[in-house]
PDB file of C-alpha atoms in Angstrom:
ATOM      1  CA  MET A   1      25.111  -0.966  -1.467  1.00 83.00           C
ATOM      2  CA  ILE A   2      24.971   2.834  -1.748  1.00 91.00           C
ATOM      3  CA  ASP A   3      28.661   3.021  -2.676  1.00 92.00           C
ATOM      4  CA  GLU A   4      28.058   0.610  -5.558  1.00 91.00           C
ATOM      5  CA  TRP A   5      25.138   2.666  -6.871  1.00 92.00           C
ATOM      6  CA  ILE A   6      27.145   5.870  -6.647  1.00 93.00           C
ATOM      7  CA  LYS A   7      29.975   4.261  -8.614  1.00 91.00           C
ATOM      8  CA  LYS A   8      27.716   2.794 -11.311  1.00 91.00           C
ATOM      9  CA  THR A   9      25.733   6.005 -11.846  1.00 93.00           C
ATOM     10  CA  GLY A  10      28.634   8.414 -11.564  1.00 94.00           C
ATOM     11  CA  ALA A  11      26.786  10.325  -8.854  1.00 94.00           C
ATOM     12  CA  ALA A  12      28.245  12.326  -5.998  1.00 95.00           C
ATOM     13  CA  LEU A  13      27.152  12.076  -2.373  1.00 94.00           C
ATOM     14  CA  ALA A  14      25.951  15.531  -1.351  1.00 94.00           C
ATOM     15  CA  LEU A  15      24.619  14.642   2.095  1.00 94.00           C
ATOM     16  CA  GLN A  16      24.274  11.660   4.410  1.00 94.00           C
ATOM     17  CA  GLN A  17      22.054  11.900   7.481  1.00 92.00           C
ATOM     18  CA  LYS A  18      20.165   9.736   9.929  1.00 90.00           C
ATOM     19  CA  ILE A  19      16.369   9.581   9.627  1.00 85.00           C
ATOM     20  CA  ASP A  20      13.774   7.635  11.594  1.00 76.00           C
ATOM     21  CA  TYR A  21      14.644   3.928  11.306  1.00 74.00           C
ATOM     22  CA  GLY A  22      17.354   4.452   8.712  1.00 85.00           C
ATOM     23  CA  VAL A  23      19.784   6.620   6.760  1.00 91.00           C
ATOM     24  CA  GLN A  24      19.118   9.132   3.991  1.00 92.00           C
ATOM     25  CA  TYR A  25      21.534   9.801   1.142  1.00 94.00           C
ATOM     26  CA  ARG A  26      21.188  12.858  -1.106  1.00 95.00           C
ATOM     27  CA  LEU A  27      22.914  12.304  -4.436  1.00 95.00           C
ATOM     28  CA  SER A  28      23.640  14.548  -7.389  1.00 95.00           C
ATOM     29  CA  ARG A  29      24.954  14.204 -10.924  1.00 95.00           C
ATOM     30  CA  GLY A  30      25.173  17.600 -12.518  1.00 94.00           C
ATOM     31  CA  VAL A  31      21.668  19.077 -12.260  1.00 94.00           C
ATOM     32  CA  GLU A  32      20.121  15.664 -11.562  1.00 94.00           C
ATOM     33  CA  LYS A  33      19.151  14.852  -7.988  1.00 94.00           C
ATOM     34  CA  ALA A  34      18.047  11.753  -6.102  1.00 93.00           C
ATOM     35  CA  ILE A  35      17.179  10.989  -2.487  1.00 92.00           C
ATOM     36  CA  VAL A  36      17.744   7.441  -1.257  1.00 92.00           C
ATOM     37  CA  ASN A  37      16.332   6.311   2.085  1.00 88.00           C
ATOM     38  CA  ILE A  38      17.609   2.975   3.369  1.00 88.00           C
ATOM     39  CA  TYR A  39      15.695   1.404   6.252  1.00 82.00           C
ATOM     40  CA  SER A  40      16.852  -1.572   8.276  1.00 76.00           C
ATOM     41  CA  GLY A  41      14.677  -3.789  10.451  1.00 68.00           C
ATOM     42  CA  LYS A  42      13.811  -7.322  11.459  1.00 62.00           C
ATOM     43  CA  LYS A  43      12.515  -8.041   7.963  1.00 60.00           C
ATOM     44  CA  GLY A  44      15.720  -6.891   6.324  1.00 67.00           C
ATOM     45  CA  THR A  45      16.670  -3.793   4.378  1.00 76.00           C
ATOM     46  CA  ARG A  46      14.222  -1.610   2.473  1.00 77.00           C
ATOM     47  CA  VAL A  47      15.138   1.061  -0.090  1.00 84.00           C
ATOM     48  CA  VAL A  48      12.936   4.023  -1.020  1.00 83.00           C
ATOM     49  CA  VAL A  49      14.085   6.302  -3.861  1.00 86.00           C
ATOM     50  CA  GLN A  50      12.602   9.788  -4.101  1.00 83.00           C
ATOM     51  CA  LEU A  51      12.463  12.463  -6.818  1.00 83.00           C
ATOM     52  CA  ASP A  52      11.848  12.086 -10.539  1.00 81.00           C
ATOM     53  CA  SER A  53      15.098  12.358 -12.481  1.00 90.00           C
ATOM     54  CA  PRO A  54      17.225  10.153 -14.748  1.00 92.00           C
ATOM     55  CA  LEU A  55      19.568   9.592 -11.804  1.00 93.00           C
ATOM     56  CA  ALA A  56      16.735   8.566  -9.476  1.00 90.00           C
ATOM     57  CA  ASN A  57      15.345   6.209 -12.110  1.00 88.00           C
ATOM     58  CA  GLU A  58      18.738   4.560 -12.606  1.00 91.00           C
ATOM     59  CA  ILE A  59      19.002   3.967  -8.870  1.00 91.00           C
ATOM     60  CA  ARG A  60      15.490   2.484  -8.822  1.00 85.00           C
ATOM     61  CA  LYS A  61      16.606  -0.030 -11.430  1.00 84.00           C
ATOM     62  CA  LEU A  62      19.769  -0.875  -9.523  1.00 86.00           C
ATOM     63  CA  SER A  63      17.896  -1.238  -6.216  1.00 82.00           C
ATOM     64  CA  GLY A  64      14.947  -3.146  -7.656  1.00 72.00           C
ATOM     65  CA  THR A  65      12.396  -0.530  -6.568  1.00 62.00           C
ATOM     66  CA  GLU A  66      11.060   0.025 -10.087  1.00 58.00           C
ATOM     67  CA  GLN A  67       8.831  -3.071  -9.799  1.00 56.00           C
ATOM     68  CA  ALA A  68       5.876  -1.142  -8.408  1.00 52.00           C
ATOM     69  CA  GLN A  69       6.208   1.484 -11.146  1.00 53.00           C
ATOM     70  CA  LYS A  70       5.686  -1.193 -13.779  1.00 55.00           C
ATOM     71  CA  GLN A  71       2.268  -1.836 -12.260  1.00 55.00           C
ATOM     72  CA  VAL A  72       1.179   1.685 -13.210  1.00 54.00           C
ATOM     73  CA  ALA A  73       1.740   0.984 -16.901  1.00 48.00           C
ATOM     74  CA  LYS A  74      -0.475  -2.111 -16.675  1.00 58.00           C
ATOM     75  CA  LEU A  75      -3.451  -0.364 -15.096  1.00 63.00           C
ATOM     76  CA  ASP A  76      -6.785  -0.802 -16.790  1.00 73.00           C
ATOM     77  CA  PHE A  77      -8.420   2.133 -15.010  1.00 87.00           C
ATOM     78  CA  LYS A  78      -7.796   5.843 -14.642  1.00 91.00           C
ATOM     79  CA  ALA A  79      -9.204   5.891 -11.110  1.00 95.00           C
ATOM     80  CA  TRP A  80      -9.907   2.950  -8.845  1.00 96.00           C
ATOM     81  CA  CYS A  81      -9.637   1.738  -5.260  1.00 97.00           C
ATOM     82  CA  GLY A  82      -8.353  -1.323  -3.460  1.00 96.00           C
ATOM     83  CA  SER A  83      -8.767  -2.879  -0.034  1.00 96.00           C
ATOM     84  CA  ASP A  84      -6.799  -5.234   2.193  1.00 94.00           C
ATOM     85  CA  GLU A  85      -6.729  -6.271   5.832  1.00 93.00           C
ATOM     86  CA  ALA A  86      -4.426  -6.916   8.753  1.00 90.00           C
ATOM     87  CA  GLY A  87      -5.328  -9.388  11.485  1.00 79.00           C
ATOM     88  CA  LYS A  88      -7.477 -11.553   9.228  1.00 61.00           C
ATOM     89  CA  GLY A  89      -9.528 -14.324  10.779  1.00 51.00           C
ATOM     90  CA  GLU A  90      -7.977 -14.375  14.232  1.00 55.00           C
ATOM     91  CA  TYR A  91     -10.405 -14.981  17.062  1.00 58.00           C
ATOM     92  CA  LEU A  92      -9.826 -12.412  19.818  1.00 62.00           C
ATOM     93  CA  GLY A  93      -9.105  -9.839  17.106  1.00 64.00           C
ATOM     94  CA  PRO A  94      -8.247  -7.155  16.394  1.00 81.00           C
ATOM     95  CA  LEU A  95      -9.095  -6.650  12.738  1.00 89.00           C
ATOM     96  CA  THR A  96      -8.119  -3.688  10.574  1.00 93.00           C
ATOM     97  CA  VAL A  97      -9.208  -3.158   6.965  1.00 95.00           C
ATOM     98  CA  ALA A  98      -8.092  -0.259   4.778  1.00 97.00           C
ATOM     99  CA  ALA A  99      -9.239   0.973   1.386  1.00 98.00           C
ATOM    100  CA  VAL A 100      -7.216   3.398  -0.745  1.00 98.00           C
ATOM    101  CA  ALA A 101      -8.373   5.270  -3.859  1.00 97.00           C
ATOM    102  CA  LEU A 102      -5.853   6.107  -6.583  1.00 95.00           C
ATOM    103  CA  ASP A 103      -5.737   7.844  -9.925  1.00 94.00           C
ATOM    104  CA  ARG A 104      -2.903   7.819 -12.435  1.00 90.00           C
ATOM    105  CA  GLY A 105      -1.175  10.756 -10.779  1.00 91.00           C
ATOM    106  CA  SER A 106      -1.215   9.431  -7.217  1.00 93.00           C
ATOM    107  CA  ALA A 107      -0.412   5.920  -8.445  1.00 91.00           C
ATOM    108  CA  THR A 108       2.693   7.161 -10.237  1.00 87.00           C
ATOM    109  CA  ALA A 109       3.818   9.168  -7.208  1.00 88.00           C
ATOM    110  CA  LEU A 110       3.372   6.252  -4.815  1.00 90.00           C
ATOM    111  CA  ALA A 111       4.961   3.747  -7.189  1.00 86.00           C
ATOM    112  CA  LYS A 112       8.085   5.891  -7.318  1.00 81.00           C
ATOM    113  CA  LEU A 113       8.257   5.718  -3.537  1.00 84.00           C
ATOM    114  CA  GLY A 114       8.195   1.931  -3.670  1.00 83.00           C
ATOM    115  CA  VAL A 115       4.634   1.203  -2.519  1.00 88.00           C
ATOM    116  CA  ARG A 116       3.885  -2.508  -2.785  1.00 86.00           C
ATOM    117  CA  ASP A 117       2.603  -5.467  -0.779  1.00 88.00           C
ATOM    118  CA  SER A 118       3.330  -4.628   2.864  1.00 89.00           C
ATOM    119  CA  LYS A 119       4.607  -8.170   3.480  1.00 85.00           C
ATOM    120  CA  GLU A 120       7.691  -7.224   1.469  1.00 79.00           C
ATOM    121  CA  LEU A 121       8.419  -4.177   3.630  1.00 84.00           C
ATOM    122  CA  THR A 122      10.209  -3.536   6.889  1.00 82.00           C
ATOM    123  CA  ASN A 123       8.271  -1.911   9.734  1.00 85.00           C
ATOM    124  CA  ALA A 124      10.222   1.290   9.168  1.00 84.00           C
ATOM    125  CA  ALA A 125       9.294   1.416   5.492  1.00 86.00           C
ATOM    126  CA  VAL A 126       5.630   0.745   6.320  1.00 90.00           C
ATOM    127  CA  THR A 127       5.629   3.661   8.761  1.00 91.00           C
ATOM    128  CA  PHE A 128       7.208   5.978   6.193  1.00 89.00           C
ATOM    129  CA  LEU A 129       5.002   4.902   3.272  1.00 92.00           C
ATOM    130  CA  ASP A 130       1.815   5.009   5.359  1.00 95.00           C
ATOM    131  CA  LYS A 131       2.347   8.741   5.902  1.00 94.00           C
ATOM    132  CA  ARG A 132       2.967   9.330   2.203  1.00 94.00           C
ATOM    133  CA  ILE A 133      -0.079   7.324   1.127  1.00 96.00           C
ATOM    134  CA  ARG A 134      -2.284   9.302   3.509  1.00 97.00           C
ATOM    135  CA  ALA A 135      -0.897  12.532   2.024  1.00 95.00           C
ATOM    136  CA  GLU A 136      -1.338  11.473  -1.611  1.00 93.00           C
ATOM    137  CA  ALA A 137      -4.603   9.500  -1.627  1.00 96.00           C
ATOM    138  CA  GLU A 138      -8.072   9.167  -0.156  1.00 97.00           C
ATOM    139  CA  PHE A 139      -8.296   6.304   2.307  1.00 97.00           C
ATOM    140  CA  LYS A 140     -10.686   4.735   4.783  1.00 98.00           C
ATOM    141  CA  LEU A 141      -9.805   2.628   7.807  1.00 97.00           C
ATOM    142  CA  VAL A 142     -12.179   0.228   9.528  1.00 95.00           C
ATOM    143  CA  GLY A 143     -10.918  -1.300  12.755  1.00 90.00           C
ATOM    144  CA  TRP A 144     -12.386  -3.427  15.495  1.00 89.00           C
ATOM    145  CA  LEU A 145     -10.600  -3.961  18.781  1.00 87.00           C
ATOM    146  CA  PRO A 146     -10.797  -7.435  20.363  1.00 85.00           C
ATOM    147  CA  GLU A 147     -13.964  -6.754  22.387  1.00 86.00           C
ATOM    148  CA  GLU A 148     -15.879  -5.488  19.346  1.00 86.00           C
ATOM    149  CA  TYR A 149     -14.455  -8.182  17.081  1.00 87.00           C
ATOM    150  CA  ASN A 150     -15.442 -10.930  19.511  1.00 85.00           C
ATOM    151  CA  ARG A 151     -18.959  -9.546  19.852  1.00 86.00           C
ATOM    152  CA  ARG A 152     -19.411  -9.463  16.087  1.00 86.00           C
ATOM    153  CA  TYR A 153     -17.837 -12.896  15.695  1.00 84.00           C
ATOM    154  CA  ALA A 154     -20.230 -14.380  18.239  1.00 84.00           C
ATOM    155  CA  GLU A 155     -23.162 -12.973  16.241  1.00 84.00           C
ATOM    156  CA  ALA A 156     -21.869 -13.917  12.799  1.00 80.00           C
ATOM    157  CA  GLY A 157     -20.022 -17.136  13.619  1.00 79.00           C
ATOM    158  CA  ASN A 158     -17.886 -16.656  10.523  1.00 82.00           C
ATOM    159  CA  SER A 159     -14.680 -14.655  10.200  1.00 84.00           C
ATOM    160  CA  ASN A 160     -15.101 -14.270   6.440  1.00 88.00           C
ATOM    161  CA  HIS A 161     -18.485 -12.667   6.997  1.00 88.00           C
ATOM    162  CA  LEU A 162     -16.813 -10.116   9.260  1.00 89.00           C
ATOM    163  CA  LEU A 163     -14.116  -9.497   6.682  1.00 90.00           C
ATOM    164  CA  GLY A 164     -16.819  -8.894   4.079  1.00 92.00           C
ATOM    165  CA  VAL A 165     -18.526  -6.334   6.310  1.00 93.00           C
ATOM    166  CA  ALA A 166     -15.248  -4.538   7.027  1.00 93.00           C
ATOM    167  CA  HIS A 167     -14.099  -4.501   3.384  1.00 95.00           C
ATOM    168  CA  THR A 168     -17.509  -3.229   2.291  1.00 96.00           C
ATOM    169  CA  GLU A 169     -17.444  -0.397   4.830  1.00 97.00           C
ATOM    170  CA  ALA A 170     -13.889   0.591   3.899  1.00 97.00           C
ATOM    171  CA  LEU A 171     -14.578   0.558   0.157  1.00 97.00           C
ATOM    172  CA  LEU A 172     -17.768   2.578   0.554  1.00 97.00           C
ATOM    173  CA  GLY A 173     -15.795   5.113   2.578  1.00 97.00           C
ATOM    174  CA  VAL A 174     -13.532   5.977  -0.350  1.00 97.00           C
ATOM    175  CA  ILE A 175     -16.178   5.484  -3.057  1.00 97.00           C
ATOM    176  CA  GLU A 176     -18.343   8.111  -1.346  1.00 96.00           C
ATOM    177  CA  LYS A 177     -15.411  10.547  -1.450  1.00 94.00           C
ATOM    178  CA  LYS A 178     -14.499   9.610  -5.034  1.00 94.00           C
ATOM    179  CA  PRO A 179     -17.782   8.771  -6.832  1.00 92.00           C
ATOM    180  CA  LYS A 180     -16.087   8.585 -10.254  1.00 93.00           C
ATOM    181  CA  LEU A 181     -13.960   5.564  -9.363  1.00 96.00           C
ATOM    182  CA  GLU A 182     -14.189   2.963 -12.120  1.00 95.00           C
ATOM    183  CA  ALA A 183     -13.454  -0.181 -10.133  1.00 95.00           C
ATOM    184  CA  ALA A 184     -12.692  -1.697  -6.744  1.00 96.00           C
ATOM    185  CA  VAL A 185     -10.045  -4.390  -6.318  1.00 95.00           C
ATOM    186  CA  VAL A 186     -10.065  -6.646  -3.258  1.00 95.00           C
ATOM    187  CA  ASP A 187      -7.458  -9.086  -1.996  1.00 88.00           C
ATOM    188  CA  GLN A 188      -9.774 -12.106  -2.097  1.00 88.00           C
ATOM    189  CA  PHE A 189     -10.222 -13.918   1.208  1.00 85.00           C
ATOM    190  CA  GLY A 190     -13.206 -16.204   0.552  1.00 82.00           C
ATOM    191  CA  ASP A 191     -16.499 -16.343  -1.318  1.00 86.00           C
ATOM    192  CA  GLU A 192     -16.772 -13.300  -3.610  1.00 87.00           C
ATOM    193  CA  ASN A 193     -20.353 -12.736  -2.481  1.00 92.00           C
ATOM    194  CA  TYR A 194     -19.283 -11.466   0.951  1.00 93.00           C
ATOM    195  CA  VAL A 195     -18.135  -8.160  -0.550  1.00 95.00           C
ATOM    196  CA  LYS A 196     -20.285  -8.186  -3.695  1.00 94.00           C
ATOM    197  CA  HIS A 197     -23.572  -8.518  -1.816  1.00 94.00           C
ATOM    198  CA  GLY A 198     -22.406  -6.084   0.820  1.00 93.00           C
ATOM    199  CA  LEU A 199     -21.810  -3.346  -1.746  1.00 96.00           C
ATOM    200  CA  LEU A 200     -25.007  -4.054  -3.657  1.00 96.00           C
ATOM    201  CA  ALA A 201     -27.020  -3.927  -0.434  1.00 95.00           C
ATOM    202  CA  LYS A 202     -25.766  -0.354  -0.024  1.00 94.00           C
ATOM    203  CA  GLY A 203     -26.707   0.542  -3.589  1.00 95.00           C
ATOM    204  CA  CYS A 204     -23.131   0.414  -4.894  1.00 96.00           C
ATOM    205  CA  ALA A 205     -22.729  -1.361  -8.231  1.00 93.00           C
ATOM    206  CA  ILE A 206     -19.064  -0.478  -8.875  1.00 95.00           C
ATOM    207  CA  HIS A 207     -17.093  -2.909 -11.038  1.00 94.00           C
ATOM    208  CA  LEU A 208     -15.687  -5.303  -8.437  1.00 95.00           C
ATOM    209  CA  ILE A 209     -12.565  -7.390  -8.976  1.00 93.00           C
ATOM    210  CA  GLN A 210     -11.557  -9.968  -6.375  1.00 93.00           C
ATOM    211  CA  ARG A 211      -8.441 -12.079  -6.750  1.00 89.00           C
ATOM    212  CA  PRO A 212      -5.970 -13.856  -4.480  1.00 88.00           C
ATOM    213  CA  LYS A 213      -2.715 -12.020  -3.722  1.00 86.00           C
ATOM    214  CA  ALA A 214      -4.036  -8.780  -5.184  1.00 89.00           C
ATOM    215  CA  ASP A 215      -1.805  -6.939  -2.703  1.00 88.00           C
ATOM    216  CA  ALA A 216       1.168  -8.109  -4.775  1.00 83.00           C
ATOM    217  CA  THR A 217      -0.303  -7.252  -8.196  1.00 86.00           C
ATOM    218  CA  ASP A 218      -2.424  -4.121  -7.703  1.00 91.00           C
ATOM    219  CA  LEU A 219      -0.989  -0.829  -6.492  1.00 92.00           C
ATOM    220  CA  ALA A 220      -4.146   0.346  -4.687  1.00 95.00           C
ATOM    221  CA  VAL A 221      -4.426  -2.949  -2.800  1.00 94.00           C
ATOM    222  CA  GLY A 222      -0.727  -2.805  -1.985  1.00 93.00           C
ATOM    223  CA  ALA A 223      -1.214   0.707  -0.618  1.00 96.00           C
ATOM    224  CA  ALA A 224      -4.199  -0.478   1.414  1.00 96.00           C
ATOM    225  CA  SER A 225      -2.123  -3.327   2.859  1.00 95.00           C
ATOM    226  CA  ILE A 226       0.422  -0.751   4.085  1.00 95.00           C
ATOM    227  CA  VAL A 227      -2.197   1.508   5.677  1.00 97.00           C
ATOM    228  CA  ALA A 228      -3.919  -1.465   7.347  1.00 95.00           C
ATOM    229  CA  ARG A 229      -0.656  -2.868   8.693  1.00 94.00           C
ATOM    230  CA  ALA A 230       0.480   0.528  10.001  1.00 94.00           C
ATOM    231  CA  ALA A 231      -2.803   0.938  11.883  1.00 91.00           C
ATOM    232  CA  PHE A 232      -2.999  -2.648  13.147  1.00 85.00           C
TER     233      PHE A 232
END
């Protein structure tokens, strides 16, 4: 894999070293630099390309990690947030919901690292990207351990109601920190009113977008899916 990319780009291997859960390769081509982290786990191999250079961009194309970057060009907002959950709808819990706020700058930085739907990532890549997301963006985590989840479930009798409460709390957590956010995107899990009414009840009338599989199509939701999974 790495040998093929080196050959196709005409790069030289400056350094190879072990990192947590994988191997890091530092490449150069004249003054151009690129860092390639390759993680291996039960879910397969995951590649993360760092630095912003023509060489790094060529490797992103070869490795397929430029997909998330294309999402940035399609964004309709300059600043927005997204939310997603881990442990959805499972009696006995636990449940973890995360919300992440992005702007164009943080979105571009995270896209270059390969942030996307956490279901496409190895555990090692999730651990690595979770740390980078927390460093680049505002986030809010809402988590209920089994005892708390079961208590709430017994009162509500509806797992989607609990998801609505958790998504609302997580979104409000980042909206309060970033009051100029233009929209909130949610990976839809049921009736839209669960989150819509929850936000309105707290006096928040942000433009709300809910759609299935938003974690695969929206960068903020993808980032939230990583943070939620890492904390789960």
